[in-house]
């Protein structure tokens, strides 16, 4: 099945060359995401992102979005060392949302804003230590920022703990990380609803730039245009390239059956 998808990816890439690209396009990232039920495909998404020669984002398209909302796309309006502005546009050129990022002199993203119809619906600010580690996140609610999390790092700049808080400054969750001496194994712990710290997942290096992640708790989230569901007993195989960019992600169930796959291909024109 993986061979078939890789062939399909190549065909998608070749078809892309017949399309019109945004001006200044140099790099293209194509993501093929598939969800399986037994041997049947139950969900399939294709996402194509265009970048200029310096890897500044130009636009993003999603084939499913094109069908459902008549072609909404993401367009970069401003991209400088200190400020990044992105807009989500409909096919009628109406703006759905603005995304704004601000950066400090070291290139750390210090502020995130999401603006809809003139109203700021999300406002965040981050603080960093002198080594560039994100030590705290503040979210804004009712006009006031509150501490959302604070984090600690070891001497190797690896995160070792994170504590989460609600707007009332009450501790709601604790996360901890443990590392093997060679750094090839990482254990991630998270408190459950009773406040007990439980092993959530274990990551082990199984090859050059390839990792296996064993899951000890259920989790679900949307990424790459699909729902990534990982149940207790599932495992994930992730592979990255020499630049540490993800090129494949596969989720398997307890019976070693592939349930989800994400394949990413980078091309240049």
Short mmCIF file of C-alpha atoms in Angstrom, two decimals:
data_model
loop_
_atom_site.label_atom_id
_atom_site.label_comp_id
_atom_site.label_asym_id
_atom_site.label_seq_id
_atom_site.Cartn_x
_atom_site.Cartn_y
_atom_site.Cartn_z
CA UNK A 1 0.00 0.00 0.00
CA UNK A 2 2.90 2.33 0.80
CA UNK A 3 4.39 1.67 -2.67
CA UNK A 4 1.08 2.60 -4.25
CA UNK A 5 0.91 5.86 -2.30
CA UNK A 6 4.47 6.79 -3.19
CA UNK A 7 3.60 6.20 -6.87
CA UNK A 8 0.46 8.29 -6.42
CA UNK A 9 2.52 11.05 -4.83
CA UNK A 10 4.81 11.12 -7.85
CA UNK A 11 1.82 11.36 -10.17
CA UNK A 12 0.42 14.25 -8.13
CA UNK A 13 3.78 16.00 -8.32
CA UNK A 14 3.98 15.56 -12.10
CA UNK A 15 0.47 16.88 -12.53
CA UNK A 16 1.42 19.89 -10.46
CA UNK A 17 3.90 21.01 -13.11
CA UNK A 18 1.02 21.64 -15.49
CA UNK A 19 -0.58 24.02 -13.05
CA UNK A 20 0.04 27.69 -12.55
CA UNK A 21 2.20 28.50 -9.53
CA UNK A 22 2.17 31.67 -7.44
CA UNK A 23 4.74 34.19 -8.60
CA UNK A 24 8.27 33.57 -7.25
CA UNK A 25 7.55 29.92 -6.43
CA UNK A 26 10.72 27.86 -6.00
CA UNK A 27 9.85 25.10 -3.49
CA UNK A 28 6.66 23.02 -3.34
CA UNK A 29 5.57 20.83 -0.45
CA UNK A 30 2.92 18.20 -1.22
CA UNK A 31 1.22 16.33 1.64
CA UNK A 32 -0.81 13.17 1.05
CA UNK A 33 -2.80 12.15 4.14
CA UNK A 34 -4.85 8.95 4.28
CA UNK A 35 -6.99 7.27 6.94
CA UNK A 36 -7.72 3.55 6.56
CA UNK A 37 -10.34 1.24 7.99
CA UNK A 38 -9.01 -2.28 7.56
CA UNK A 39 -7.82 -2.13 3.92
CA UNK A 40 -10.26 0.56 2.77
CA UNK A 41 -9.46 4.26 2.45
CA UNK A 42 -12.02 6.27 4.42
CA UNK A 43 -10.41 9.72 4.20
CA UNK A 44 -7.84 11.21 1.82
CA UNK A 45 -6.54 14.78 1.71
CA UNK A 46 -4.02 16.54 -0.50
CA UNK A 47 -2.37 19.79 0.56
CA UNK A 48 0.11 21.80 -1.54
CA UNK A 49 2.19 24.66 -0.12
CA UNK A 50 4.26 27.04 -2.23
CA UNK A 51 7.45 28.82 -1.07
CA UNK A 52 9.90 31.24 -2.65
CA UNK A 53 13.64 30.49 -2.91
CA UNK A 54 14.20 31.57 0.71
CA UNK A 55 11.40 29.30 1.95
CA UNK A 56 9.04 32.20 2.63
CA UNK A 57 5.48 30.91 2.39
CA UNK A 58 3.54 32.18 -0.64
CA UNK A 59 0.26 30.26 -0.48
CA UNK A 60 -1.35 27.00 0.57
CA UNK A 61 -4.12 25.01 -1.07
CA UNK A 62 -6.14 22.05 0.13
CA UNK A 63 -8.15 20.03 -2.36
CA UNK A 64 -10.92 19.26 0.13
CA UNK A 65 -11.21 22.92 1.11
CA UNK A 66 -11.53 23.79 -2.56
CA UNK A 67 -14.60 21.58 -2.74
CA UNK A 68 -16.24 22.55 0.54
CA UNK A 69 -15.69 26.30 0.70
CA UNK A 70 -15.12 27.15 -2.95
CA UNK A 71 -11.39 27.46 -2.74
CA UNK A 72 -10.23 29.23 0.39
CA UNK A 73 -6.46 29.62 0.50
CA UNK A 74 -3.75 31.03 2.71
CA UNK A 75 -1.73 33.97 1.42
CA UNK A 76 1.30 35.65 2.99
CA UNK A 77 0.94 39.44 3.09
CA UNK A 78 4.10 40.37 4.99
CA UNK A 79 7.17 38.34 5.93
CA UNK A 80 10.06 40.17 7.61
CA UNK A 81 12.48 39.37 10.42
CA UNK A 82 10.21 41.10 12.94
CA UNK A 83 6.70 40.54 11.60
CA UNK A 84 4.73 37.92 9.67
CA UNK A 85 1.15 38.45 8.43
CA UNK A 86 -0.98 35.81 6.73
CA UNK A 87 -4.56 35.96 5.47
CA UNK A 88 -7.09 33.22 4.73
CA UNK A 89 -9.07 34.24 1.64
CA UNK A 90 -12.17 32.82 -0.02
CA UNK A 91 -12.51 32.50 -3.80
CA UNK A 92 -14.49 35.76 -3.69
CA UNK A 93 -11.41 37.46 -2.15
CA UNK A 94 -13.14 37.89 1.20
CA UNK A 95 -10.85 37.63 4.21
CA UNK A 96 -11.77 34.99 6.78
CA UNK A 97 -8.89 35.46 9.24
CA UNK A 98 -5.59 37.25 9.68
CA UNK A 99 -2.69 35.51 11.44
CA UNK A 100 0.03 37.80 12.84
CA UNK A 101 3.37 36.74 14.36
CA UNK A 102 5.92 39.08 15.97
CA UNK A 103 9.58 38.17 16.56
CA UNK A 104 12.38 39.49 18.78
CA UNK A 105 15.96 40.27 17.71
CA UNK A 106 16.98 36.62 18.18
CA UNK A 107 14.25 35.36 15.88
CA UNK A 108 12.04 33.99 18.67
CA UNK A 109 8.30 34.27 18.05
CA UNK A 110 7.10 36.43 20.93
CA UNK A 111 3.47 37.18 19.98
CA UNK A 112 0.69 35.36 18.13
CA UNK A 113 -2.56 37.01 17.05
CA UNK A 114 -5.61 35.69 15.20
CA UNK A 115 -7.91 38.43 13.92
CA UNK A 116 -11.43 37.86 12.59
CA UNK A 117 -13.67 40.66 11.30
CA UNK A 118 -11.54 43.23 13.10
CA UNK A 119 -11.66 41.43 16.44
CA UNK A 120 -8.63 39.72 17.98
CA UNK A 121 -9.93 36.28 18.96
CA UNK A 122 -6.54 34.84 19.99
CA UNK A 123 -3.66 36.70 21.62
CA UNK A 124 -0.56 35.00 23.01
CA UNK A 125 2.89 36.07 24.12
CA UNK A 126 5.92 33.89 24.82
CA UNK A 127 9.08 34.49 26.84
CA UNK A 128 12.48 32.84 26.28
CA UNK A 129 15.69 32.32 28.20
CA UNK A 130 19.07 33.47 26.88
CA UNK A 131 19.50 30.11 25.10
CA UNK A 132 16.29 30.52 23.11
CA UNK A 133 14.16 28.08 25.13
CA UNK A 134 10.49 28.97 25.45
CA UNK A 135 10.03 29.21 29.23
CA UNK A 136 6.51 30.64 29.47
CA UNK A 137 3.32 31.22 27.51
CA UNK A 138 0.67 33.83 28.37
CA UNK A 139 -2.82 33.86 26.87
CA UNK A 140 -5.15 36.84 26.89
CA UNK A 141 -8.66 36.66 28.34
CA UNK A 142 -11.01 39.54 29.08
CA UNK A 143 -8.29 42.03 28.22
CA UNK A 144 -5.69 40.58 30.60
CA UNK A 145 -2.82 38.15 30.02
CA UNK A 146 -2.56 35.14 32.33
CA UNK A 147 0.18 32.52 32.68
CA UNK A 148 -0.79 29.50 30.58
CA UNK A 149 2.35 27.43 31.11
CA UNK A 150 5.90 27.62 32.41
CA UNK A 151 8.64 25.22 31.35
CA UNK A 152 12.06 24.02 32.51
CA UNK A 153 14.99 22.67 30.45
CA UNK A 154 18.11 20.64 31.18
CA UNK A 155 21.69 21.62 30.33
CA UNK A 156 21.25 20.11 26.85
CA UNK A 157 18.31 22.49 26.21
CA UNK A 158 15.85 19.57 26.31
CA UNK A 159 12.52 20.29 27.94
CA UNK A 160 12.10 18.37 31.21
CA UNK A 161 8.82 19.74 32.59
CA UNK A 162 5.87 21.97 31.79
CA UNK A 163 3.15 23.19 34.16
CA UNK A 164 -0.19 24.43 32.82
CA UNK A 165 -2.54 26.94 34.48
CA UNK A 166 -6.07 28.23 33.91
CA UNK A 167 -7.09 31.93 33.97
CA UNK A 168 -7.61 31.64 37.74
CA UNK A 169 -3.93 30.71 38.16
CA UNK A 170 -4.84 27.16 39.19
CA UNK A 171 -2.48 24.35 38.18
CA UNK A 172 -4.39 22.12 35.75
CA UNK A 173 -1.77 19.79 34.23
CA UNK A 174 1.84 18.71 34.63
CA UNK A 175 4.03 17.25 31.89
CA UNK A 176 7.45 15.66 32.40
CA UNK A 177 10.10 14.24 30.07
CA UNK A 178 12.84 11.70 30.75
CA UNK A 179 15.78 10.98 28.45
CA UNK A 180 18.13 8.03 28.13
CA UNK A 181 21.85 8.71 28.48
CA UNK A 182 22.40 8.42 24.73
CA UNK A 183 19.35 10.58 24.03
CA UNK A 184 17.74 7.92 21.84
CA UNK A 185 14.80 7.24 24.14
CA UNK A 186 12.34 9.81 25.45
CA UNK A 187 9.52 9.13 27.90
CA UNK A 188 6.66 11.61 28.17
CA UNK A 189 4.46 11.71 31.29
CA UNK A 190 1.23 13.66 31.79
CA UNK A 191 -1.16 13.95 34.70
CA UNK A 192 -4.55 12.30 34.27
CA UNK A 193 -7.89 13.65 35.48
CA UNK A 194 -7.02 12.62 39.03
CA UNK A 195 -3.73 14.50 38.91
CA UNK A 196 -1.63 11.32 38.78
CA UNK A 197 1.42 11.45 36.54
CA UNK A 198 1.16 8.64 33.94
CA UNK A 199 3.40 7.48 31.10
CA UNK A 200 1.76 8.80 27.94
CA UNK A 201 4.23 7.80 25.21
CA UNK A 202 7.77 6.52 24.65
CA UNK A 203 9.91 7.49 21.67
CA UNK A 204 12.82 5.30 20.57
CA UNK A 205 15.27 5.86 17.72
CA UNK A 206 15.11 2.76 15.48
CA UNK A 207 17.17 3.98 12.53
CA UNK A 208 18.85 6.98 10.98
CA UNK A 209 16.30 9.81 11.42
CA UNK A 210 13.54 7.23 12.09
CA UNK A 211 11.67 6.87 15.39
CA UNK A 212 9.06 4.58 16.85
CA UNK A 213 6.57 6.10 19.28
CA UNK A 214 4.58 3.77 21.55
CA UNK A 215 1.32 5.20 22.90
CA UNK A 216 0.10 4.40 26.42
CA UNK A 217 -2.98 6.65 26.37
CA UNK A 218 -5.65 7.64 23.86
CA UNK A 219 -5.22 10.88 21.93
CA UNK A 220 -6.90 12.53 18.98
CA UNK A 221 -6.15 15.70 17.05
CA UNK A 222 -6.42 17.27 13.62
CA UNK A 223 -3.26 17.78 11.58
CA UNK A 224 -2.25 17.49 7.92
CA UNK A 225 -5.94 17.92 7.05
CA UNK A 226 -7.07 14.71 8.78
CA UNK A 227 -7.81 13.39 12.25
CA UNK A 228 -4.81 11.66 13.81
CA UNK A 229 -6.15 9.11 16.28
CA UNK A 230 -3.73 7.20 18.53
CA UNK A 231 -5.24 4.73 20.97
CA UNK A 232 -3.58 2.96 23.86
CA UNK A 233 -1.44 0.19 22.40
CA UNK A 234 -0.96 1.93 19.04
CA UNK A 235 2.46 2.90 17.75
CA UNK A 236 3.75 5.47 15.26
CA UNK A 237 6.71 5.36 12.90
CA UNK A 238 8.11 8.78 11.95
CA UNK A 239 10.87 9.53 9.47
CA UNK A 240 12.59 12.88 8.90
CA UNK A 241 15.10 14.09 6.33
CA UNK A 242 18.59 15.47 6.94
CA UNK A 243 17.07 18.91 7.65
CA UNK A 244 14.83 17.39 10.38
CA UNK A 245 11.69 17.88 8.27
CA UNK A 246 9.01 15.19 8.50
CA UNK A 247 8.73 13.08 5.35
CA UNK A 248 6.53 10.24 6.57
CA UNK A 249 4.27 9.38 9.49
CA UNK A 250 2.49 6.04 9.85
CA UNK A 251 0.15 4.98 12.67
CA UNK A 252 -0.39 1.27 13.40
CA UNK A 253 -2.92 -0.43 15.68
CA UNK A 254 -2.29 -3.26 18.14
CA UNK A 255 -2.48 -5.78 15.29
CA UNK A 256 0.25 -3.98 13.32
CA UNK A 257 -2.31 -2.75 10.80
CA UNK A 258 -1.74 0.64 9.19
CA UNK A 259 -4.53 3.02 10.24
CA UNK A 260 -3.16 6.40 9.09
CA UNK A 261 -0.40 7.59 6.79
CA UNK A 262 1.08 10.99 6.00
CA UNK A 263 3.68 11.32 3.22
CA UNK A 264 5.39 14.62 2.46
CA UNK A 265 7.28 15.35 -0.76
CA UNK A 266 9.44 18.41 -1.50
CA UNK A 267 10.08 19.48 -5.10
CA UNK A 268 11.71 22.47 -6.77
CA UNK A 269 10.82 24.26 -10.00
#
